[in-house]
Amino acid sequence: MKIIGSFPKTRLRRLRKSRWMRDIISENNISPKDLILPIFVREGKNKIENIKSMPGIKRYSIDKIPSVLKEVEKYKIPMVALFPYTPNNKKDKIGSEALNPNNLICKSLRLIKRKFPQLGIMCDVALDPYTSHGHDGIIVNNEIDNDKTIKILIKQSLLQAKMGCDVIAPSDMMDGRVGAIRKALDKNNFSNVNIISYGVKYASNFYGPFRDAVGSKTKLKKNKKTYQMDYRNADESLREIGLDIKEGADIIIVKPAIAYLDIIKKIKDNFKIPVIAYQVSGEYSLIKNGIEKKFLTDDAIMETLIAFKRAGACAIITYFALEIAKQIKK
Ligand code: PBG
């Protein structure tokens, strides 16, 4: 591209001279409608519990979910993502609790669909909140067994769809799971249920606080590098996404987000499919701590969200969703 214009006839600072001018020429903006709020669910009644590693974020017992969702509706956030904090005594090697029609996710789905029918609900498909070893799949001969895990993920997806889940989000990174889940959904009259694939999920250091939030952190012995992507690679993300699209994914998640803006852009440039950025727990806690300690101002949040948009994301999963929606309304 040729740069047009020259100084002094052209002065780019003229376009920055006032707030209204900057607003008029802004190329990217965030609306609450671009945001997806993750919610952690726990057992019990009348419980709202702090999560140590994520200041400001809580775990809610199911009866307390409506209090959050009223805010979500008020600020016009279109979708929430549910994550369960499964008690230790319900975890086992194969994550059986994932298939319990009365597990935390299923109960939450039934309640939300009854009380907030117009709200989108997205549920992770993966076994890590339910396994005693904290891995996303089942272990056979010391390895995460791809194909045996998929058989369980199909059942988990169908169960969630049956309970009213609008969007199935496989976050396990097994090969071929999107196709297998799509086929099973279609066969069971769930052709309207979306699949948002965590297609590009890196084996990241930034998931630490989340693993604490769902109670898998102390369980996890080895890392997840045999299934989540190597952060040294970018081209590999195109191969992952190419396969996911062929297998029937509607939308792609890139995760984490701040350190992976190049990946968001690469996917947009190559596939023209909607891409959602997941600003993960470690990104949240870093920024939140900085703001609380006054090393950062709270506009730092918006700066990151806009960066995801600039890179090409259409929406953002972020623990800041409500906070930012409130900020925007002001
Ligand atoms: C589970 C899952 C993880 C996250 C979302 N789904 C953790 C992991 O893969 O270990 C991380 C989200 C976050 O850090 O905010 N498969």
Short mmCIF file of C-alpha atoms and ligand atoms in Angstrom, two decimals:
data_model
loop_
_atom_site.label_atom_id
_atom_site.label_comp_id
_atom_site.label_asym_id
_atom_site.label_seq_id
_atom_site.Cartn_x
_atom_site.Cartn_y
_atom_site.Cartn_z
CA MET A 1 0.00 0.00 0.00
CA LYS A 2 1.20 3.50 -0.89
CA ILE A 3 1.01 6.11 1.90
CA ILE A 4 -0.90 9.13 0.58
CA GLY A 5 -0.22 12.67 1.83
CA SER A 6 2.72 14.55 3.27
CA PHE A 7 3.49 16.99 6.08
CA PRO A 8 2.50 19.77 6.67
CA LYS A 9 -0.64 19.51 4.51
CA THR A 10 -1.38 16.25 6.23
CA ARG A 11 -1.28 16.28 10.01
CA LEU A 12 -2.56 13.06 11.53
CA ARG A 13 -2.77 14.63 14.98
CA ARG A 14 -5.73 16.65 13.61
CA LEU A 15 -7.68 13.42 13.77
CA ARG A 16 -6.80 12.94 17.45
CA LYS A 17 -7.53 16.46 18.68
CA SER A 18 -10.67 15.69 20.69
CA ARG A 19 -12.61 12.82 22.15
CA TRP A 20 -15.48 13.21 19.68
CA MET A 21 -13.14 13.18 16.71
CA ARG A 22 -11.36 10.09 18.01
CA ASP A 23 -14.75 8.44 18.49
CA ILE A 24 -15.84 9.28 14.95
CA ILE A 25 -12.79 7.77 13.30
CA SER A 26 -12.40 4.74 15.58
CA GLU A 27 -12.07 1.56 13.52
CA ASN A 28 -12.99 -0.88 16.28
CA ASN A 29 -15.45 -0.77 19.15
CA ILE A 30 -16.73 -3.09 21.84
CA SER A 31 -20.39 -3.56 22.61
CA PRO A 32 -21.70 -5.76 25.44
CA LYS A 33 -23.19 -7.83 22.61
CA ASP A 34 -19.67 -8.96 21.70
CA LEU A 35 -19.06 -10.47 25.12
CA ILE A 36 -19.50 -13.94 26.60
CA LEU A 37 -19.36 -14.37 30.38
CA PRO A 38 -17.95 -17.57 31.91
CA ILE A 39 -19.73 -18.67 35.10
CA PHE A 40 -18.40 -21.17 37.66
CA VAL A 41 -21.03 -23.35 39.27
CA ARG A 42 -20.71 -25.23 42.57
CA GLU A 43 -22.81 -27.49 44.77
CA GLY A 44 -24.89 -26.42 47.75
CA LYS A 45 -27.47 -23.73 48.40
CA ASN A 46 -27.15 -19.99 48.85
CA LYS A 47 -23.41 -20.10 48.23
CA ILE A 48 -21.30 -17.41 46.58
CA GLU A 49 -17.65 -18.21 47.05
CA ASN A 50 -14.53 -16.24 46.17
CA ILE A 51 -11.90 -17.85 43.96
CA LYS A 52 -8.50 -17.04 45.42
CA SER A 53 -6.59 -17.00 42.14
CA MET A 54 -9.21 -14.85 40.34
CA PRO A 55 -9.98 -11.72 42.36
CA GLY A 56 -13.57 -10.58 41.83
CA ILE A 57 -14.71 -13.87 40.27
CA LYS A 58 -16.97 -16.24 42.22
CA ARG A 59 -18.36 -19.72 42.23
CA TYR A 60 -22.16 -19.78 42.52
CA SER A 61 -24.49 -22.47 43.79
CA ILE A 62 -27.21 -23.10 41.21
CA ASP A 63 -29.89 -21.16 43.13
CA LYS A 64 -27.62 -18.09 42.92
CA ILE A 65 -27.14 -18.23 39.13
CA PRO A 66 -30.26 -16.11 38.46
CA SER A 67 -28.76 -13.19 40.39
CA VAL A 68 -25.84 -13.14 37.91
CA LEU A 69 -28.03 -13.71 34.88
CA LYS A 70 -30.26 -10.77 35.76
CA GLU A 71 -27.18 -8.59 35.42
CA VAL A 72 -26.18 -10.38 32.23
CA GLU A 73 -29.59 -9.62 30.73
CA LYS A 74 -29.64 -6.05 32.00
CA TYR A 75 -26.34 -5.31 30.30
CA LYS A 76 -27.32 -7.21 27.12
CA ILE A 77 -24.60 -9.83 27.21
CA PRO A 78 -25.87 -12.47 24.74
CA MET A 79 -24.28 -15.66 26.02
CA VAL A 80 -22.75 -17.29 29.09
CA ALA A 81 -20.35 -20.24 29.33
CA LEU A 82 -20.84 -22.67 32.22
CA PHE A 83 -18.03 -24.42 34.11
CA PRO A 84 -18.54 -26.84 37.01
CA TYR A 85 -16.58 -27.09 40.26
CA THR A 86 -17.06 -30.80 40.83
CA PRO A 87 -16.55 -32.09 44.38
CA ASN A 88 -13.61 -34.50 44.75
CA ASN A 89 -15.78 -37.45 45.74
CA LYS A 90 -17.53 -37.27 42.35
CA LYS A 91 -14.32 -37.40 40.33
CA ASP A 92 -12.97 -40.66 38.93
CA LYS A 93 -10.54 -41.89 36.27
CA ILE A 94 -13.04 -41.76 33.43
CA GLY A 95 -14.92 -38.62 34.46
CA SER A 96 -18.24 -40.49 34.90
CA GLU A 97 -19.87 -37.44 36.46
CA ALA A 98 -19.76 -35.78 33.02
CA LEU A 99 -22.54 -38.16 31.99
CA ASN A 100 -24.71 -37.74 35.06
CA PRO A 101 -28.01 -36.08 33.98
CA ASN A 102 -28.08 -34.44 37.40
CA ASN A 103 -24.56 -33.03 37.40
CA LEU A 104 -24.00 -29.33 38.03
CA ILE A 105 -24.06 -28.41 34.34
CA CYS A 106 -27.26 -30.32 33.55
CA LYS A 107 -29.07 -28.85 36.54
CA SER A 108 -27.90 -25.35 35.64
CA LEU A 109 -28.98 -25.81 32.02
CA ARG A 110 -32.49 -26.82 33.04
CA LEU A 111 -32.82 -23.86 35.39
CA ILE A 112 -31.44 -21.29 32.96
CA LYS A 113 -33.50 -22.51 30.02
CA ARG A 114 -36.63 -22.26 32.17
CA LYS A 115 -35.94 -18.81 33.64
CA PHE A 116 -33.87 -17.13 30.91
CA PRO A 117 -34.99 -18.77 27.67
CA GLN A 118 -33.62 -16.02 25.41
CA LEU A 119 -30.06 -16.24 26.74
CA GLY A 120 -27.43 -18.26 24.84
CA ILE A 121 -25.69 -20.99 26.82
CA MET A 122 -22.38 -22.52 25.86
CA CYS A 123 -20.96 -25.60 27.57
CA ASP A 124 -17.47 -27.02 27.43
CA VAL A 125 -17.12 -30.57 26.24
CA ALA A 126 -14.07 -32.09 27.92
CA LEU A 127 -13.54 -34.32 30.92
CA ASP A 128 -11.09 -32.32 33.04
CA PRO A 129 -13.58 -30.94 35.58
CA TYR A 130 -14.66 -34.53 36.26
CA THR A 131 -11.50 -36.66 36.17
CA SER A 132 -9.43 -37.59 39.24
CA HIS A 133 -6.25 -36.86 37.21
CA GLY A 134 -7.40 -33.51 35.81
CA HIS A 135 -6.90 -34.45 32.16
CA ASP A 136 -9.41 -33.70 29.40
CA GLY A 137 -9.51 -37.30 28.23
CA ILE A 138 -9.22 -40.80 29.64
CA ILE A 139 -5.86 -42.45 30.22
CA VAL A 140 -5.05 -45.83 28.68
CA ASN A 141 -1.49 -47.20 29.03
CA ASN A 142 -0.28 -43.88 30.36
CA GLU A 143 -1.57 -41.94 27.35
CA ILE A 144 -4.63 -39.80 26.75
CA ASP A 145 -6.60 -42.15 24.49
CA ASN A 146 -8.04 -40.11 21.62
CA ASP A 147 -10.71 -42.41 20.23
CA LYS A 148 -11.96 -43.79 23.52
CA THR A 149 -12.24 -40.23 24.85
CA ILE A 150 -14.30 -39.20 21.81
CA LYS A 151 -16.88 -41.89 22.60
CA ILE A 152 -17.45 -40.26 26.00
CA LEU A 153 -17.40 -36.72 24.58
CA ILE A 154 -20.19 -37.69 22.17
CA LYS A 155 -22.34 -38.79 25.10
CA GLN A 156 -21.47 -35.65 27.05
CA SER A 157 -22.48 -33.48 24.07
CA LEU A 158 -25.77 -35.28 23.52
CA LEU A 159 -26.61 -35.00 27.21
CA GLN A 160 -25.92 -31.26 27.23
CA ALA A 161 -27.95 -30.77 24.05
CA LYS A 162 -30.84 -32.71 25.58
CA MET A 163 -30.72 -30.45 28.66
CA GLY A 164 -31.09 -27.38 26.45
CA CYS A 165 -27.52 -26.34 25.70
CA ASP A 166 -27.46 -24.07 22.62
CA VAL A 167 -23.77 -24.29 21.89
CA ILE A 168 -21.47 -27.26 22.35
CA ALA A 169 -17.85 -26.18 22.78
CA PRO A 170 -15.37 -29.05 22.60
CA SER A 171 -12.28 -27.88 24.49
CA ASP A 172 -10.51 -31.22 24.76
CA MET A 173 -8.33 -31.05 21.60
CA MET A 174 -8.85 -34.70 20.64
CA ASP A 175 -8.45 -35.31 16.90
CA GLY A 176 -11.73 -35.85 15.04
CA ARG A 177 -14.06 -34.93 17.87
CA VAL A 178 -15.88 -32.13 16.07
CA GLY A 179 -16.95 -34.45 13.24
CA ALA A 180 -18.00 -37.20 15.63
CA ILE A 181 -20.03 -34.80 17.78
CA ARG A 182 -21.65 -33.10 14.75
CA LYS A 183 -22.71 -36.47 13.36
CA ALA A 184 -24.18 -37.58 16.68
CA LEU A 185 -26.04 -34.29 17.17
CA ASP A 186 -27.52 -34.45 13.68
CA LYS A 187 -28.58 -38.06 14.10
CA ASN A 188 -30.41 -37.17 17.30
CA ASN A 189 -32.37 -34.21 15.97
CA PHE A 190 -30.02 -31.57 17.31
CA SER A 191 -29.00 -30.14 13.97
CA ASN A 192 -29.71 -26.63 15.33
CA VAL A 193 -27.22 -26.98 18.16
CA ASN A 194 -24.03 -25.10 17.30
CA ILE A 195 -20.51 -26.33 17.64
CA ILE A 196 -18.02 -23.68 18.65
CA SER A 197 -14.73 -25.48 18.51
CA TYR A 198 -11.84 -24.63 20.73
CA GLY A 199 -9.93 -25.38 17.56
CA VAL A 200 -6.79 -23.57 18.48
CA LYS A 201 -6.10 -24.23 22.10
CA TYR A 202 -2.51 -23.87 23.16
CA ALA A 203 -0.89 -25.79 26.02
CA SER A 204 -0.68 -22.55 27.93
CA ASN A 205 0.70 -21.40 31.24
CA PHE A 206 -2.17 -18.96 31.47
CA TYR A 207 -4.84 -21.51 32.46
CA GLY A 208 -3.56 -21.80 36.04
CA PRO A 209 -6.27 -19.77 37.81
CA PHE A 210 -9.05 -21.57 35.87
CA ARG A 211 -7.75 -24.97 36.96
CA ASP A 212 -7.91 -23.68 40.50
CA ALA A 213 -11.46 -22.42 39.87
CA VAL A 214 -12.73 -25.81 38.64
CA GLY A 215 -10.63 -27.71 41.18
CA SER A 216 -8.38 -29.60 38.76
CA LYS A 217 -5.11 -27.81 39.49
CA THR A 218 -3.82 -29.92 42.37
CA LYS A 219 -4.98 -33.09 40.57
CA LEU A 220 -3.10 -32.49 37.35
CA LYS A 221 0.23 -34.29 37.40
CA LYS A 222 1.65 -33.94 33.91
CA ASN A 223 1.03 -31.09 31.46
CA LYS A 224 -1.39 -31.23 28.52
CA LYS A 225 1.21 -30.98 25.76
CA THR A 226 0.29 -34.25 24.04
CA TYR A 227 -3.07 -32.80 23.02
CA GLN A 228 -3.06 -29.01 23.36
CA MET A 229 -0.98 -27.10 20.82
CA ASP A 230 2.68 -26.15 21.11
CA TYR A 231 2.99 -22.38 21.48
CA ARG A 232 5.93 -22.34 19.09
CA ASN A 233 3.61 -23.12 16.18
CA ALA A 234 1.35 -20.96 14.03
CA ASP A 235 0.95 -22.86 10.73
CA GLU A 236 -0.30 -25.83 12.68
CA SER A 237 -3.30 -23.76 13.75
CA LEU A 238 -4.40 -23.59 10.10
CA ARG A 239 -4.30 -27.36 9.83
CA GLU A 240 -6.36 -27.67 13.02
CA ILE A 241 -8.97 -25.16 11.81
CA GLY A 242 -9.12 -26.61 8.31
CA LEU A 243 -10.05 -29.96 9.80
CA ASP A 244 -12.56 -28.49 12.26
CA ILE A 245 -14.36 -26.61 9.50
CA LYS A 246 -14.57 -29.75 7.36
CA GLU A 247 -15.90 -31.63 10.37
CA GLY A 248 -18.70 -29.09 10.90
CA ALA A 249 -17.52 -26.39 13.32
CA ASP A 250 -19.60 -23.19 13.07
CA ILE A 251 -17.24 -20.90 14.93
CA ILE A 252 -13.65 -21.19 16.13
CA ILE A 253 -12.17 -20.20 19.48
CA VAL A 254 -8.57 -19.06 19.79
CA LYS A 255 -7.23 -19.48 23.28
CA PRO A 256 -5.48 -17.80 25.07
CA ALA A 257 -5.91 -14.45 23.38
CA ILE A 258 -3.40 -11.71 24.26
CA ALA A 259 -0.33 -13.69 23.26
CA TYR A 260 -2.06 -15.16 20.17
CA LEU A 261 -3.30 -12.17 18.16
CA ASP A 262 -1.29 -13.37 15.17
CA ILE A 263 -3.22 -16.64 15.24
CA ILE A 264 -6.60 -14.88 15.24
CA LYS A 265 -5.53 -12.82 12.25
CA LYS A 266 -4.09 -15.78 10.40
CA ILE A 267 -7.30 -17.74 10.75
CA LYS A 268 -9.47 -14.80 9.68
CA ASP A 269 -7.26 -14.16 6.66
CA ASN A 270 -7.33 -17.79 5.59
CA PHE A 271 -10.81 -19.07 6.41
CA LYS A 272 -13.27 -16.16 6.84
CA ILE A 273 -15.02 -18.09 9.61
CA PRO A 274 -16.22 -16.32 12.79
CA VAL A 275 -13.46 -16.38 15.40
CA ILE A 276 -13.96 -15.89 19.13
CA ALA A 277 -11.05 -14.86 21.34
CA TYR A 278 -10.91 -16.43 24.80
CA GLN A 279 -9.22 -14.10 27.25
CA VAL A 280 -8.26 -16.79 29.73
CA SER A 281 -8.02 -16.82 33.50
CA GLY A 282 -4.29 -16.01 33.68
CA GLU A 283 -4.79 -12.96 31.47
CA TYR A 284 -7.69 -11.89 33.66
CA SER A 285 -5.83 -12.27 36.94
CA LEU A 286 -2.72 -10.47 35.71
CA ILE A 287 -4.69 -7.45 34.55
CA LYS A 288 -7.01 -7.49 37.55
CA ASN A 289 -4.08 -7.59 39.96
CA GLY A 290 -2.41 -4.73 38.12
CA ILE A 291 -5.57 -2.64 38.40
CA GLU A 292 -6.09 -3.48 42.07
CA LYS A 293 -2.50 -2.58 42.86
CA LYS A 294 -2.85 0.55 40.73
CA PHE A 295 0.00 -0.38 38.36
CA LEU A 296 -2.62 -0.26 35.58
CA THR A 297 -5.73 1.83 35.03
CA ASP A 298 -8.94 -0.04 34.28
CA ASP A 299 -8.88 1.08 30.64
CA ALA A 300 -6.21 -1.63 30.24
CA ILE A 301 -9.08 -4.12 29.98
CA MET A 302 -10.64 -2.32 27.02
CA GLU A 303 -7.24 -2.05 25.36
CA THR A 304 -6.93 -5.85 25.33
CA LEU A 305 -10.49 -6.44 24.13
CA ILE A 306 -10.09 -3.99 21.27
CA ALA A 307 -6.84 -5.71 20.31
CA PHE A 308 -8.79 -8.97 19.84
CA LYS A 309 -11.27 -7.13 17.63
CA ARG A 310 -8.50 -5.49 15.63
CA ALA A 311 -6.97 -8.91 15.03
CA GLY A 312 -10.33 -10.11 13.67
CA ALA A 313 -12.34 -11.60 16.55
CA CYS A 314 -16.12 -11.15 16.37
CA ALA A 315 -16.67 -11.84 20.07
CA ILE A 316 -14.73 -12.38 23.26
CA ILE A 317 -15.07 -14.81 26.13
CA THR A 318 -13.83 -12.84 29.13
CA TYR A 319 -14.20 -12.84 32.91
CA PHE A 320 -14.36 -9.05 32.55
CA ALA A 321 -17.62 -9.24 30.54
CA LEU A 322 -19.91 -7.76 33.21
CA GLU A 323 -17.36 -5.25 34.44
CA ILE A 324 -16.77 -3.95 30.91
CA ALA A 325 -20.47 -3.93 30.03
CA LYS A 326 -21.05 -1.73 33.08
CA GLN A 327 -18.15 0.50 32.10
CA ILE A 328 -19.56 0.91 28.58
CA LYS A 329 -22.98 1.87 29.94
CA LYS A 330 -21.39 4.66 31.98
C1 PBG B 1 -10.92 -27.30 29.98
C2 PBG B 1 -10.73 -25.86 29.86
C3 PBG B 1 -9.65 -25.09 30.30
C4 PBG B 1 -10.01 -23.77 30.09
C5 PBG B 1 -11.28 -23.75 29.49
N1 PBG B 1 -11.70 -25.07 29.33
C6 PBG B 1 -8.40 -25.46 31.02
C7 PBG B 1 -7.46 -26.40 30.46
O1 PBG B 1 -7.50 -26.78 29.30
O2 PBG B 1 -6.61 -26.84 31.25
C8 PBG B 1 -9.16 -22.59 30.48
C9 PBG B 1 -9.87 -21.31 30.62
C10 PBG B 1 -9.15 -20.26 31.36
O3 PBG B 1 -7.96 -20.40 31.73
O4 PBG B 1 -9.80 -19.23 31.58
N2 PBG B 1 -10.62 -28.11 28.94
#
